[in-house]
PDB file of N, CA, C and O in Angstrom, chain B, residues numbered from 101:
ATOM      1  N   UNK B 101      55.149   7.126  65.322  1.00  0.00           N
ATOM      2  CA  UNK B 101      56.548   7.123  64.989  1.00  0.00           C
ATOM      3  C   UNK B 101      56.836   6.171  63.824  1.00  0.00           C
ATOM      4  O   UNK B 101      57.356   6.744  62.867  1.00  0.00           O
ATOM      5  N   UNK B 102      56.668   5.135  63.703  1.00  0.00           N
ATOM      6  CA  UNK B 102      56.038   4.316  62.490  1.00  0.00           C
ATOM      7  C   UNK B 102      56.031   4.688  61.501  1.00  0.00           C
ATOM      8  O   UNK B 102      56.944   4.492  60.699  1.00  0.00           O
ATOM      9  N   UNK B 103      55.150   5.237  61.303  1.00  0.00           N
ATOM     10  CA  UNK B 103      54.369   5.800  60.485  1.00  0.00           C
ATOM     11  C   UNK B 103      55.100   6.678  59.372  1.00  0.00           C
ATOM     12  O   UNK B 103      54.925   6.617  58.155  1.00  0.00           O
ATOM     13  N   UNK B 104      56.227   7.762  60.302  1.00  0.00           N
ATOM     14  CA  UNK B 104      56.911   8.440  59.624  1.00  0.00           C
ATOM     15  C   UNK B 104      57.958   7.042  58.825  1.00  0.00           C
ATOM     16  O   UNK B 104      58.040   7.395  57.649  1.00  0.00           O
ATOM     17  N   UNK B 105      58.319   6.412  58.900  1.00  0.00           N
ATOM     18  CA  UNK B 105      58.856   5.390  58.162  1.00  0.00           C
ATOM     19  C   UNK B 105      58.491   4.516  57.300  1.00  0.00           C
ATOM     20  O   UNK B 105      59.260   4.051  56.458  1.00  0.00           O
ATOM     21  N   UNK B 106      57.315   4.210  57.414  1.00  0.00           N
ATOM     22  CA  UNK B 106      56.195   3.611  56.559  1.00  0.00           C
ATOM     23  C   UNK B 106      55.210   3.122  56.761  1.00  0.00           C
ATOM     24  O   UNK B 106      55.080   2.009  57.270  1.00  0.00           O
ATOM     25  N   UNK B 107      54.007   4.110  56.280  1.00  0.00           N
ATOM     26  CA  UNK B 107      52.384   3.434  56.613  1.00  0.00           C
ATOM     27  C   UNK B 107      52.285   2.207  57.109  1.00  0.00           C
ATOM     28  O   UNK B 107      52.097   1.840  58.270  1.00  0.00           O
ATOM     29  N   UNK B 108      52.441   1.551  56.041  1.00  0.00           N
ATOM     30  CA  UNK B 108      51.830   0.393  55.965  1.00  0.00           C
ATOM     31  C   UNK B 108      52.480  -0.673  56.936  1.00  0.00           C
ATOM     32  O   UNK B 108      52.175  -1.863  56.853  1.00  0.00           O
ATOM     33  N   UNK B 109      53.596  -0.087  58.068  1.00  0.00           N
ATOM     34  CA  UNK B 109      54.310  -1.343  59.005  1.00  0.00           C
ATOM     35  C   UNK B 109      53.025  -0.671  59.896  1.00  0.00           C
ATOM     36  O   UNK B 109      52.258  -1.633  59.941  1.00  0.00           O
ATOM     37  N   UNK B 110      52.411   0.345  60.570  1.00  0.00           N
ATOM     38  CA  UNK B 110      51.271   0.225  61.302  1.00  0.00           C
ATOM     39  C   UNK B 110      50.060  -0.860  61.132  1.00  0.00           C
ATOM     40  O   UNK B 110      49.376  -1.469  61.956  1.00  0.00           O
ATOM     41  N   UNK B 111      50.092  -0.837  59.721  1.00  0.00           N
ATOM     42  CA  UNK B 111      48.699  -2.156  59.217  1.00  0.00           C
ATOM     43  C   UNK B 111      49.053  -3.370  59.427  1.00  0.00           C
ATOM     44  O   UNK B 111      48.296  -4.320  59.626  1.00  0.00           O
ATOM     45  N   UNK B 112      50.317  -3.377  59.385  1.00  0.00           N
ATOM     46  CA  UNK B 112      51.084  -4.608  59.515  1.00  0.00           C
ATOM     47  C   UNK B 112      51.449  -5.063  61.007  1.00  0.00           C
ATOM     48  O   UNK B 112      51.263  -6.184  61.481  1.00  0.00           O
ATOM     49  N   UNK B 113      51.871  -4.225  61.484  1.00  0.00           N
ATOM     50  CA  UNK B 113      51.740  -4.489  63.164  1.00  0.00           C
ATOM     51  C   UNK B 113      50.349  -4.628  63.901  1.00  0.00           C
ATOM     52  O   UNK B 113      50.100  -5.097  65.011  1.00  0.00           O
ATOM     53  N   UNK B 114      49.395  -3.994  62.803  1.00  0.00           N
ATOM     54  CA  UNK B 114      47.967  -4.033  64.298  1.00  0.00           C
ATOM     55  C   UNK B 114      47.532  -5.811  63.231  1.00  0.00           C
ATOM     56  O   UNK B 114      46.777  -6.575  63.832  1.00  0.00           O
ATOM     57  N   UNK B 115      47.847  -6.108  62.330  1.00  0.00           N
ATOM     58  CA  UNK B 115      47.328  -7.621  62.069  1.00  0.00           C
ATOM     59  C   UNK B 115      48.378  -8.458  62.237  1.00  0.00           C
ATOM     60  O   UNK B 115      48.195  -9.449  61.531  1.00  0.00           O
ATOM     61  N   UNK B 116      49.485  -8.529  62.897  1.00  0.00           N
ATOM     62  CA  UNK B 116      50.469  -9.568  63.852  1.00  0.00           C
ATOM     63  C   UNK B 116      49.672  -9.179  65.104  1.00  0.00           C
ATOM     64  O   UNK B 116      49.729 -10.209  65.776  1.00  0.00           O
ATOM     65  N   UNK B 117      49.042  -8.381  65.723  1.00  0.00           N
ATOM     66  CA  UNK B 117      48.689  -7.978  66.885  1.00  0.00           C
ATOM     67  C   UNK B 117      47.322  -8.811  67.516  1.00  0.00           C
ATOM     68  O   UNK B 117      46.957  -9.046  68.668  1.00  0.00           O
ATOM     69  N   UNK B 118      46.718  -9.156  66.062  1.00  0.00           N
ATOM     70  CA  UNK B 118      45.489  -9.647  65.914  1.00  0.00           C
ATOM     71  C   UNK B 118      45.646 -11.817  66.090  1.00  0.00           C
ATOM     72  O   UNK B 118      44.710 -12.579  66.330  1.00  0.00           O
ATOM     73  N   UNK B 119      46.773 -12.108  65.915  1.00  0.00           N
ATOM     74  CA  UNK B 119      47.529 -12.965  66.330  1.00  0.00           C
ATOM     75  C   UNK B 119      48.064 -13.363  65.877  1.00  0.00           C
ATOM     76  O   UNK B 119      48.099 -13.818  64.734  1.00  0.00           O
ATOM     77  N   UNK B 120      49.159 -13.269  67.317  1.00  0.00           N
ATOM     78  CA  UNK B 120      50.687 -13.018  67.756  1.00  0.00           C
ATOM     79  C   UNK B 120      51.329 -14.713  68.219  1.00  0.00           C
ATOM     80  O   UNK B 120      52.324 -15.061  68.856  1.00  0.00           O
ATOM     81  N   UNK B 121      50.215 -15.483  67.545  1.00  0.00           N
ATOM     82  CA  UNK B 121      50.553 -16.776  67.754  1.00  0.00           C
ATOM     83  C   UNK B 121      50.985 -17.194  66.646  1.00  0.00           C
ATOM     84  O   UNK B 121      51.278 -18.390  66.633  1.00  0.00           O
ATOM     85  N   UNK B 122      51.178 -16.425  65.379  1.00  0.00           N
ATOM     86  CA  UNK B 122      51.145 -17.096  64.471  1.00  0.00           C
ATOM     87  C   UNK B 122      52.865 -16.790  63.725  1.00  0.00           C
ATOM     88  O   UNK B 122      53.232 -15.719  63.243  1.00  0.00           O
ATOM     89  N   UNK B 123      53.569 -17.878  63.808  1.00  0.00           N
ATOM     90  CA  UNK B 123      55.253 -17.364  63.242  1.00  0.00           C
ATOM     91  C   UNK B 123      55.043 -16.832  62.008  1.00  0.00           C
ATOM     92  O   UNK B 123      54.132 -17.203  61.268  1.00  0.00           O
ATOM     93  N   UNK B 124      56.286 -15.498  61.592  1.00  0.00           N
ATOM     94  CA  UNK B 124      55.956 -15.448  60.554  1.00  0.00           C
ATOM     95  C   UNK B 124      57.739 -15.462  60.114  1.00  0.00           C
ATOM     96  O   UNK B 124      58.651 -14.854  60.673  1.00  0.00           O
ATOM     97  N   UNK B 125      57.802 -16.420  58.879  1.00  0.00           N
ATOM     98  CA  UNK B 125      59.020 -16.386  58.074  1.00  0.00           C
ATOM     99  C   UNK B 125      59.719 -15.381  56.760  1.00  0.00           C
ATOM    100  O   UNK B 125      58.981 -15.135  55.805  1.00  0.00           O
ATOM    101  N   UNK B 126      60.289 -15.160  56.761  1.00  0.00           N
ATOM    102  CA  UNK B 126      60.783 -13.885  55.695  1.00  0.00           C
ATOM    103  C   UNK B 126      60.701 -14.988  54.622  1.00  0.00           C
ATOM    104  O   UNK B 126      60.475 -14.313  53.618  1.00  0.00           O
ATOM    105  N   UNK B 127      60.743 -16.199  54.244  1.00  0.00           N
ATOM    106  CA  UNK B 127      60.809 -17.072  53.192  1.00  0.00           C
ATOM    107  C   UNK B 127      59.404 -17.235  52.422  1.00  0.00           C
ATOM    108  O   UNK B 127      59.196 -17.574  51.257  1.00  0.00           O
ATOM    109  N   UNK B 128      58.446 -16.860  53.519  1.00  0.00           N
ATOM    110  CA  UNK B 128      57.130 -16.931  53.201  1.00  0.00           C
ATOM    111  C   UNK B 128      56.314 -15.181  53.059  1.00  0.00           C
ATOM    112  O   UNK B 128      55.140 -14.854  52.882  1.00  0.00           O
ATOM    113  N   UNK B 129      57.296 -14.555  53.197  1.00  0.00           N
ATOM    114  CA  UNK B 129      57.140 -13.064  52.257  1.00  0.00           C
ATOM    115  C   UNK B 129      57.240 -12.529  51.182  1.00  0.00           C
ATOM    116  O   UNK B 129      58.063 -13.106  50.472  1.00  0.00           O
ATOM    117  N   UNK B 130      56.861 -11.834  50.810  1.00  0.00           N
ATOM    118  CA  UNK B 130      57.157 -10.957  49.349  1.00  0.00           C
ATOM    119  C   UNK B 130      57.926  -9.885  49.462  1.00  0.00           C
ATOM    120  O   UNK B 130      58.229  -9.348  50.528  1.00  0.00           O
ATOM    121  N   UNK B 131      58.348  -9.456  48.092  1.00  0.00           N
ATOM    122  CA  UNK B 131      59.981  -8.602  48.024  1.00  0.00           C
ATOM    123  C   UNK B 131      59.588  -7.112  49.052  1.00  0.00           C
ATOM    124  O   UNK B 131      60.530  -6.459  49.501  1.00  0.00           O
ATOM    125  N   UNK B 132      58.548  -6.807  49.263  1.00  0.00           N
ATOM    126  CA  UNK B 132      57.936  -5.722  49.907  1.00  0.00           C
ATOM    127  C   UNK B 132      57.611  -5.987  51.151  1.00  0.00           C
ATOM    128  O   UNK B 132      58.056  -5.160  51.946  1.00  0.00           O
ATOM    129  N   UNK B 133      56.809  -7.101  51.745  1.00  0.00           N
ATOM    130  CA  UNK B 133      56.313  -7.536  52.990  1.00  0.00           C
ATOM    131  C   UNK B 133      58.258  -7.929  53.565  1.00  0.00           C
ATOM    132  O   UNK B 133      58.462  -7.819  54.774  1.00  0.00           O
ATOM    133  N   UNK B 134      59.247  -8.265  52.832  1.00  0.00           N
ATOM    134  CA  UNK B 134      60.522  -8.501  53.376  1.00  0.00           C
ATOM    135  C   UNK B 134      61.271  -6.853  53.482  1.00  0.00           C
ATOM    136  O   UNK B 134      62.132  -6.849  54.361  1.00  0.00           O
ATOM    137  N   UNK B 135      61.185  -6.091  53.088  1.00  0.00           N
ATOM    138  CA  UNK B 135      61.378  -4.649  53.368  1.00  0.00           C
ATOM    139  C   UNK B 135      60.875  -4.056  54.346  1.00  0.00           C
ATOM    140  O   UNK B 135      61.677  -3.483  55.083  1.00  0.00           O
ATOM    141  N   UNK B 136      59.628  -3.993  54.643  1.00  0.00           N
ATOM    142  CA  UNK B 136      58.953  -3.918  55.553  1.00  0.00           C
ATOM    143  C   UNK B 136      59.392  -4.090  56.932  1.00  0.00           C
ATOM    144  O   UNK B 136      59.464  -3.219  57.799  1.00  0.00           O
ATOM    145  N   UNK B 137      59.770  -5.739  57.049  1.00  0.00           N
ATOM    146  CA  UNK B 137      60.329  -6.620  57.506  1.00  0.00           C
ATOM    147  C   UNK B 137      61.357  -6.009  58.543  1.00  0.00           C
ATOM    148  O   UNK B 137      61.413  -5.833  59.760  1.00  0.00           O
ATOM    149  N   UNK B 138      62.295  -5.732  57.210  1.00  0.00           N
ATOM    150  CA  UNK B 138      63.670  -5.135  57.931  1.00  0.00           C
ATOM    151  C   UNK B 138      64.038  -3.963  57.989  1.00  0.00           C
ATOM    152  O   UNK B 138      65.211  -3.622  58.139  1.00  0.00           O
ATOM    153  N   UNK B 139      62.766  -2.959  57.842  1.00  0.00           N
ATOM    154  CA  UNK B 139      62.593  -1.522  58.287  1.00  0.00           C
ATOM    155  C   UNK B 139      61.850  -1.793  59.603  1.00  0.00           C
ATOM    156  O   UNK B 139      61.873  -0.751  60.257  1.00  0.00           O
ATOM    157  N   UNK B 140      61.405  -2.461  60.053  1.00  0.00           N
ATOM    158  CA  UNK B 140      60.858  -2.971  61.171  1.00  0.00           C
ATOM    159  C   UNK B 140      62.047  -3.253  61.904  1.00  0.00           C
ATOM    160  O   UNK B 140      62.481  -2.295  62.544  1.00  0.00           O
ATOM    161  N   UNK B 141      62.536  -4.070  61.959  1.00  0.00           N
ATOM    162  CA  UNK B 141      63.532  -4.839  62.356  1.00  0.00           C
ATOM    163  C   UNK B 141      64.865  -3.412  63.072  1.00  0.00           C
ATOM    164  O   UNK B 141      65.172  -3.354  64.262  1.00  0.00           O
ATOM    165  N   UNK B 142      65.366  -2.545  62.091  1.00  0.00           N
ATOM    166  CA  UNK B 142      66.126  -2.249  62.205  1.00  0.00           C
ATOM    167  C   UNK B 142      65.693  -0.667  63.175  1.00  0.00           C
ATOM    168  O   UNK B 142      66.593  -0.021  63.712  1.00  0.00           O
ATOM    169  N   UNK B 143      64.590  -0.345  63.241  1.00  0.00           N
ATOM    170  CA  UNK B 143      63.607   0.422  63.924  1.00  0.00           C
ATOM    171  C   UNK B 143      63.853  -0.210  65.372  1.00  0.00           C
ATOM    172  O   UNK B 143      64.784   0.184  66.075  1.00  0.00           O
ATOM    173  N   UNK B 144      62.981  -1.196  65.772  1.00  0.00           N
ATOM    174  CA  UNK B 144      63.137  -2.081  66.835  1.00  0.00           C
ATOM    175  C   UNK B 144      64.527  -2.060  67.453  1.00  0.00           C
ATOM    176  O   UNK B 144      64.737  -1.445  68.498  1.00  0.00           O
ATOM    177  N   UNK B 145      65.270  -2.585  66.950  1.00  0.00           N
ATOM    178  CA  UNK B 145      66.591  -2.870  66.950  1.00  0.00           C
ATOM    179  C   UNK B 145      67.239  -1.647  67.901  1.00  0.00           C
ATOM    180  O   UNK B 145      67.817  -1.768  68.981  1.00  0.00           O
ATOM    181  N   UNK B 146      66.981  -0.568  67.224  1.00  0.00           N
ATOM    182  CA  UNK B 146      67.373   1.179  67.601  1.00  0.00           C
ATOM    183  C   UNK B 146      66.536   1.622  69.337  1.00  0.00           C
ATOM    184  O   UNK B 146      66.936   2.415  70.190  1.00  0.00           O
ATOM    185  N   UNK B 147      65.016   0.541  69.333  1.00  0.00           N
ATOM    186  CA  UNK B 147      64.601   1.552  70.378  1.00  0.00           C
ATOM    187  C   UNK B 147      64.489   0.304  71.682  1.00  0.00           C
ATOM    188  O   UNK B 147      64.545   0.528  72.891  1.00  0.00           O
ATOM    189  N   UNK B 148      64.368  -0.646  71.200  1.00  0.00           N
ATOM    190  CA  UNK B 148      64.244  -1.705  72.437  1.00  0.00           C
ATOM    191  C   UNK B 148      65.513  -2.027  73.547  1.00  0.00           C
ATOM    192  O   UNK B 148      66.706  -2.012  73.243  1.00  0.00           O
ATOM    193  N   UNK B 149      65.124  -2.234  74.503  1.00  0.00           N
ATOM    194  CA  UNK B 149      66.530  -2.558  75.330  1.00  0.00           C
ATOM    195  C   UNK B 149      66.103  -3.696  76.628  1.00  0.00           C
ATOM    196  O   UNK B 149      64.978  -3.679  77.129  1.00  0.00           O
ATOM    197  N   UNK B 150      66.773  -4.295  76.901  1.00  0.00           N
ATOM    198  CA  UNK B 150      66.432  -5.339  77.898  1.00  0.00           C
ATOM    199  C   UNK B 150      66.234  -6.815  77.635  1.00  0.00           C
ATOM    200  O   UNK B 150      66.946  -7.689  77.139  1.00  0.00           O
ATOM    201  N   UNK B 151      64.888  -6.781  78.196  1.00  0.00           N
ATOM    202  CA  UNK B 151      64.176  -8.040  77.700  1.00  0.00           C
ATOM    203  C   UNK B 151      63.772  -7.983  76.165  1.00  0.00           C
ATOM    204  O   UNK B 151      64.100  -8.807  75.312  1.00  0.00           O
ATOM    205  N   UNK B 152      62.811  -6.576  75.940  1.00  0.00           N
ATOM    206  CA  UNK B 152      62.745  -6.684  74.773  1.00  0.00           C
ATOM    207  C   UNK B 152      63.429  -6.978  73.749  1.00  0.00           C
ATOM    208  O   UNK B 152      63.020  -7.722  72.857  1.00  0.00           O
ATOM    209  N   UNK B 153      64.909  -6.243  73.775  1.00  0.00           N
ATOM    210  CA  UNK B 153      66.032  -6.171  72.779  1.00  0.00           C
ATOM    211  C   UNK B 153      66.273  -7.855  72.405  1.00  0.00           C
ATOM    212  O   UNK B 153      66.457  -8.370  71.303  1.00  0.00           O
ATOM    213  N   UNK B 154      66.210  -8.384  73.543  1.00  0.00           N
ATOM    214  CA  UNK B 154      66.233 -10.074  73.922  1.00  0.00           C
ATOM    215  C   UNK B 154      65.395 -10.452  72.650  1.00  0.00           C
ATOM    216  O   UNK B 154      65.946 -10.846  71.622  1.00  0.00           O
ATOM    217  N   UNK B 155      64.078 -10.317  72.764  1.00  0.00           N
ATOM    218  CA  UNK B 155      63.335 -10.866  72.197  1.00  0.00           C
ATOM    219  C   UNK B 155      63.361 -10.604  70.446  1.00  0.00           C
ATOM    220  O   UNK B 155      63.040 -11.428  69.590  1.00  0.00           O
ATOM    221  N   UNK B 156      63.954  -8.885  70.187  1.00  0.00           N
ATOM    222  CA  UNK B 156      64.097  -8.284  69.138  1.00  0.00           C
ATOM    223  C   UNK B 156      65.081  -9.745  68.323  1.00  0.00           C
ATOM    224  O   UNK B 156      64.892 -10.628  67.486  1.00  0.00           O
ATOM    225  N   UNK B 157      66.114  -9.265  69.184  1.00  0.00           N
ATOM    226  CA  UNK B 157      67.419 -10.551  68.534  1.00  0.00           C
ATOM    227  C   UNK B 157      67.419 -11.743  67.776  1.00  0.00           C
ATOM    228  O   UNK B 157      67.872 -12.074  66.680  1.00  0.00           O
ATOM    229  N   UNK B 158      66.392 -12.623  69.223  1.00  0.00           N
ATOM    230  CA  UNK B 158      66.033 -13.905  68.978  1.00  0.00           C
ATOM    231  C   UNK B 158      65.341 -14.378  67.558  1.00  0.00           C
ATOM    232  O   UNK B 158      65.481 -15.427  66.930  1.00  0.00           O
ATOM    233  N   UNK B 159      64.552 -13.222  67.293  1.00  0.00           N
ATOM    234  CA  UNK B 159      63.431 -13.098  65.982  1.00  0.00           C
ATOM    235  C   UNK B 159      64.722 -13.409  64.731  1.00  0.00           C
ATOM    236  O   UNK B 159      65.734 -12.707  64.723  1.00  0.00           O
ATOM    237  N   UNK B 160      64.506 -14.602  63.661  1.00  0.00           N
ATOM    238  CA  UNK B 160      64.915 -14.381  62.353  1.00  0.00           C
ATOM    239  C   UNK B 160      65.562 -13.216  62.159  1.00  0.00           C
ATOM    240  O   UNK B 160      64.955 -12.173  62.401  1.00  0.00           O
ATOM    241  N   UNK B 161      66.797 -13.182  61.728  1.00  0.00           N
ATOM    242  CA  UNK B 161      68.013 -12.312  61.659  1.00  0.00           C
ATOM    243  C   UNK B 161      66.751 -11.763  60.071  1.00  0.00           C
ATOM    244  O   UNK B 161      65.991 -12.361  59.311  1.00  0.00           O
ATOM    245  N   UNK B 162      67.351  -9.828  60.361  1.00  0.00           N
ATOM    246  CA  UNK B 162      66.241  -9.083  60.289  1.00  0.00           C
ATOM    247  C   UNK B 162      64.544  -8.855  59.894  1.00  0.00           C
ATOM    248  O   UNK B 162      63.915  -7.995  59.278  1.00  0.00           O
ATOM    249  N   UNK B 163      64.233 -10.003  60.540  1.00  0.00           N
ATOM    250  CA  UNK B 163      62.270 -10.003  60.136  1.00  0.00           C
ATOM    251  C   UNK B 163      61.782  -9.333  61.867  1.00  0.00           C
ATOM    252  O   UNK B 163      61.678  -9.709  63.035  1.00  0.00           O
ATOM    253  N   UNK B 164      61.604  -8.114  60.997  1.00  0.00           N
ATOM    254  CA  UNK B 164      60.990  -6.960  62.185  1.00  0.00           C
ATOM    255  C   UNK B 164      59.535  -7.611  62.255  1.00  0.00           C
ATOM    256  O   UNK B 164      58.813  -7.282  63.196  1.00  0.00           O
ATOM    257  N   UNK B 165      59.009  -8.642  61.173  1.00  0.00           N
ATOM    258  CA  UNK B 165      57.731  -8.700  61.815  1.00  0.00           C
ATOM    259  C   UNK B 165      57.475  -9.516  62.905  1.00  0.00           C
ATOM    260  O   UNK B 165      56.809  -9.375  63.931  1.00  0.00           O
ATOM    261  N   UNK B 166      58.393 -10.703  62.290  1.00  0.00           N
ATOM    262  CA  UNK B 166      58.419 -12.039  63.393  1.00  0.00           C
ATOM    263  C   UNK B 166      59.017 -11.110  64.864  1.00  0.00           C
ATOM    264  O   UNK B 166      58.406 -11.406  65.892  1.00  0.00           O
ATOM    265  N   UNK B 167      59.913 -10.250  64.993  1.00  0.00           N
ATOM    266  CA  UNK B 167      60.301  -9.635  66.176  1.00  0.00           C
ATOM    267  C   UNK B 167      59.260  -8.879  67.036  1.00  0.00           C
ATOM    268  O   UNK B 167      59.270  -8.784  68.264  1.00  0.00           O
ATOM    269  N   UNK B 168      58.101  -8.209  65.921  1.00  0.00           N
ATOM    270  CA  UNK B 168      56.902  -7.612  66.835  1.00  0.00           C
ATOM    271  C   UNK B 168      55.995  -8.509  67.351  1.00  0.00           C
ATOM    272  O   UNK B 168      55.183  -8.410  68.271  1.00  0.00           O
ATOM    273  N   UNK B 169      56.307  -9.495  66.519  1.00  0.00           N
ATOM    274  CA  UNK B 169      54.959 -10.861  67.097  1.00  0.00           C
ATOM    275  C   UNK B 169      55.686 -11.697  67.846  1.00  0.00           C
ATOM    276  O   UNK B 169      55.145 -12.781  68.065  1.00  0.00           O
ATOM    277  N   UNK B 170      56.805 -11.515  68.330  1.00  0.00           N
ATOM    278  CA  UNK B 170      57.411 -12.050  70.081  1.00  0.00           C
ATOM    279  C   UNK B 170      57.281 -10.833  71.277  1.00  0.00           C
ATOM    280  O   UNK B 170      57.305 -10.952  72.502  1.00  0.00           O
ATOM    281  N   UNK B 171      57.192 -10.094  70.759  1.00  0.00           N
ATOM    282  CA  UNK B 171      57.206  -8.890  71.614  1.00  0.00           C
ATOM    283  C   UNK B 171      55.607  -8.724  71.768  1.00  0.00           C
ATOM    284  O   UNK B 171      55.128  -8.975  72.874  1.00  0.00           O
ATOM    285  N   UNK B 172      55.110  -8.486  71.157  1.00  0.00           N
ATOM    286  CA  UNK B 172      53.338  -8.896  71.343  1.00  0.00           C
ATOM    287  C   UNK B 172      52.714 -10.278  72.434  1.00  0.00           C
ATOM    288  O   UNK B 172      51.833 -10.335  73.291  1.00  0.00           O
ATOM    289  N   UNK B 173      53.406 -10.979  72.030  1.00  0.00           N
ATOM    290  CA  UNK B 173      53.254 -12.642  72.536  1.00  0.00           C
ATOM    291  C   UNK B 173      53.553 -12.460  73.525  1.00  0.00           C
ATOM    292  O   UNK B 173      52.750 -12.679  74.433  1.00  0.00           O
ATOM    293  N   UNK B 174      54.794 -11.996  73.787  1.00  0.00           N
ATOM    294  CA  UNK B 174      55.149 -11.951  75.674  1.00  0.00           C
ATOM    295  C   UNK B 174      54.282 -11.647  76.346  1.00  0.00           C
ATOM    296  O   UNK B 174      54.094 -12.086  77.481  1.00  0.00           O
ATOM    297  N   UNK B 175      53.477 -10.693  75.664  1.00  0.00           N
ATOM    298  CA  UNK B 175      52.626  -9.580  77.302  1.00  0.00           C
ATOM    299  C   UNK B 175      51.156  -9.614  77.044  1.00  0.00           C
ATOM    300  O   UNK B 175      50.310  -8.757  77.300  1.00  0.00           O
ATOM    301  N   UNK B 176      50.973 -11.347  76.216  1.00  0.00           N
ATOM    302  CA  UNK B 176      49.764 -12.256  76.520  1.00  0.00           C
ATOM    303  C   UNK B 176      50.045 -12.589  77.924  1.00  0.00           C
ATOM    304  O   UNK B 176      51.149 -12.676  78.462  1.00  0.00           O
ATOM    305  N   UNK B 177      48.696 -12.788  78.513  1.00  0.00           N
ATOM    306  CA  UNK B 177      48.413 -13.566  79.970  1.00  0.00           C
ATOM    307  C   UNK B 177      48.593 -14.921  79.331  1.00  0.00           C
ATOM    308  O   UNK B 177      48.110 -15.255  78.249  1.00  0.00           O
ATOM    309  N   UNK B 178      49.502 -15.823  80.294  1.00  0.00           N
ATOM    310  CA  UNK B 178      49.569 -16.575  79.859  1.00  0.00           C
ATOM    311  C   UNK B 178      48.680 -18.005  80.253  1.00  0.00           C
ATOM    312  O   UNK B 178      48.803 -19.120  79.747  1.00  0.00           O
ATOM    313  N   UNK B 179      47.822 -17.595  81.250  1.00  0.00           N
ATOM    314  CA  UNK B 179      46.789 -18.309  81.813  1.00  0.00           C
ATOM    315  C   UNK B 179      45.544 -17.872  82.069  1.00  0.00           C
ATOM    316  O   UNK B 179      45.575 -16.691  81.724  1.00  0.00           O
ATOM    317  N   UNK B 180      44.424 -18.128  82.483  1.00  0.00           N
ATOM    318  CA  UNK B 180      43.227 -17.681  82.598  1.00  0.00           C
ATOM    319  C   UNK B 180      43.174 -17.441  84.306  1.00  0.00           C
ATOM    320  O   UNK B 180      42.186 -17.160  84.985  1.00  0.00           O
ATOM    321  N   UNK B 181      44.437 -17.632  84.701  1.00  0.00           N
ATOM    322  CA  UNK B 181      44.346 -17.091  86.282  1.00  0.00           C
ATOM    323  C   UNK B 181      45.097 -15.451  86.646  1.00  0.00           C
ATOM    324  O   UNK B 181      44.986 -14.621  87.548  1.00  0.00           O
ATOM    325  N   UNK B 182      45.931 -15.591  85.300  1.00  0.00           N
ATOM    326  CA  UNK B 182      46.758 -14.300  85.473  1.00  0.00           C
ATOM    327  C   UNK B 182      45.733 -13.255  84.753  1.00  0.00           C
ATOM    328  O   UNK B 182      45.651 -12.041  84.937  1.00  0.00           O
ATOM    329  N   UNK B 183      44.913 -14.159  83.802  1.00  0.00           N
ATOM    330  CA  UNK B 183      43.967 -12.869  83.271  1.00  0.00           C
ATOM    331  C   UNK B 183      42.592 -12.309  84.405  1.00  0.00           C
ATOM    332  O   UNK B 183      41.935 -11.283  84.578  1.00  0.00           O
ATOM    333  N   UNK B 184      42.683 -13.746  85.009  1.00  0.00           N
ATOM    334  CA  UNK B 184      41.673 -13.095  86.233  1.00  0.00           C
ATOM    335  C   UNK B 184      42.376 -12.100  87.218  1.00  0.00           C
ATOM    336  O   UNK B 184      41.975 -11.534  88.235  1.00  0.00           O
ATOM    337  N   UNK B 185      43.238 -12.094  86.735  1.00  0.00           N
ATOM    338  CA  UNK B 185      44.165 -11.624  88.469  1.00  0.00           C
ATOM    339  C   UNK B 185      44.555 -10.108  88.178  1.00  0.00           C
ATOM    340  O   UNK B 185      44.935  -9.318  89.043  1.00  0.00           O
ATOM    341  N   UNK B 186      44.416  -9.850  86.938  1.00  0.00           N
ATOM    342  CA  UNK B 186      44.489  -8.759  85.561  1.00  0.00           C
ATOM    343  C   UNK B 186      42.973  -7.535  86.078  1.00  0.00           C
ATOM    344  O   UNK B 186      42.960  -6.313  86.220  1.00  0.00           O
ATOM    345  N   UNK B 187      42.258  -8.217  86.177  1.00  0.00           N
ATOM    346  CA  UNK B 187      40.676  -7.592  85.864  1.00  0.00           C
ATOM    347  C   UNK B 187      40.418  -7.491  87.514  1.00  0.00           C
ATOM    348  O   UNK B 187      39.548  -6.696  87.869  1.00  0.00           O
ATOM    349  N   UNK B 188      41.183  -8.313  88.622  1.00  0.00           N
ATOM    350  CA  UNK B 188      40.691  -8.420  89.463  1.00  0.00           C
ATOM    351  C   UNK B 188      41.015  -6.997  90.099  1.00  0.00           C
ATOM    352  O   UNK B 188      40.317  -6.172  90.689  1.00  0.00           O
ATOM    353  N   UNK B 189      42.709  -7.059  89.643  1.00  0.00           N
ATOM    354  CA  UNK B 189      43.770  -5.871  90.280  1.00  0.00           C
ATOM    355  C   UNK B 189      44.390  -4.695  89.144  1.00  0.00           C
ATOM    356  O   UNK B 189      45.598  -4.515  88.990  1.00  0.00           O
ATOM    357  N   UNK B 190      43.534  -4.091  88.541  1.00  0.00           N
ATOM    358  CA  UNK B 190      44.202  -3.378  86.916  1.00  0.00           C
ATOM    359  C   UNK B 190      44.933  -3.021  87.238  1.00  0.00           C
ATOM    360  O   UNK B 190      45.708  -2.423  86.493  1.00  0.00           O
TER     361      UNK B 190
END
């Protein structure tokens, strides 16, 4: 679905994906990586609801990337007991 909007936010989402620890600022983007950004953003915006939408919000008023790399981050284990508890019970 992406995709039909622009390639390159797929390349861009699977390397925030690669880590989702890392903030990312629209100040520290380029005029394209900030487009991106807020074709992301405004995508998100349209399909998330709940918690997610929560998290969409919170992200830098429109940086769709920083919004996929909270939404990524959440649904890290956040311990090495929940990841055992993960593998124990899939």
């Amino acid at each position: 679905m992406l995709e039909a909007f622009e390639p390159l936010l797929v390349t861009a989402c699977k390397v925030i994906e690669g880590d989702p620890k890392k903030k990312i600022r629209m100040s520290e983007l380029n005029a394209q990586e900030q487009n991106l950004a807020r074709t992301l953003n405004r995508f998100l915006l349209s399909k998330c609801k709940s918690d997610a939408a929560t998290r969409v919000q919170a992200a830098e008023e429109g940086n769709g990337l920083e919004a996929w790399r909270l939404l990524c981050d959440s649904k890290l284990p956040k311990s090495s007991t929940v990841e055992v508890k993960r593998l124990i019970r899939p």
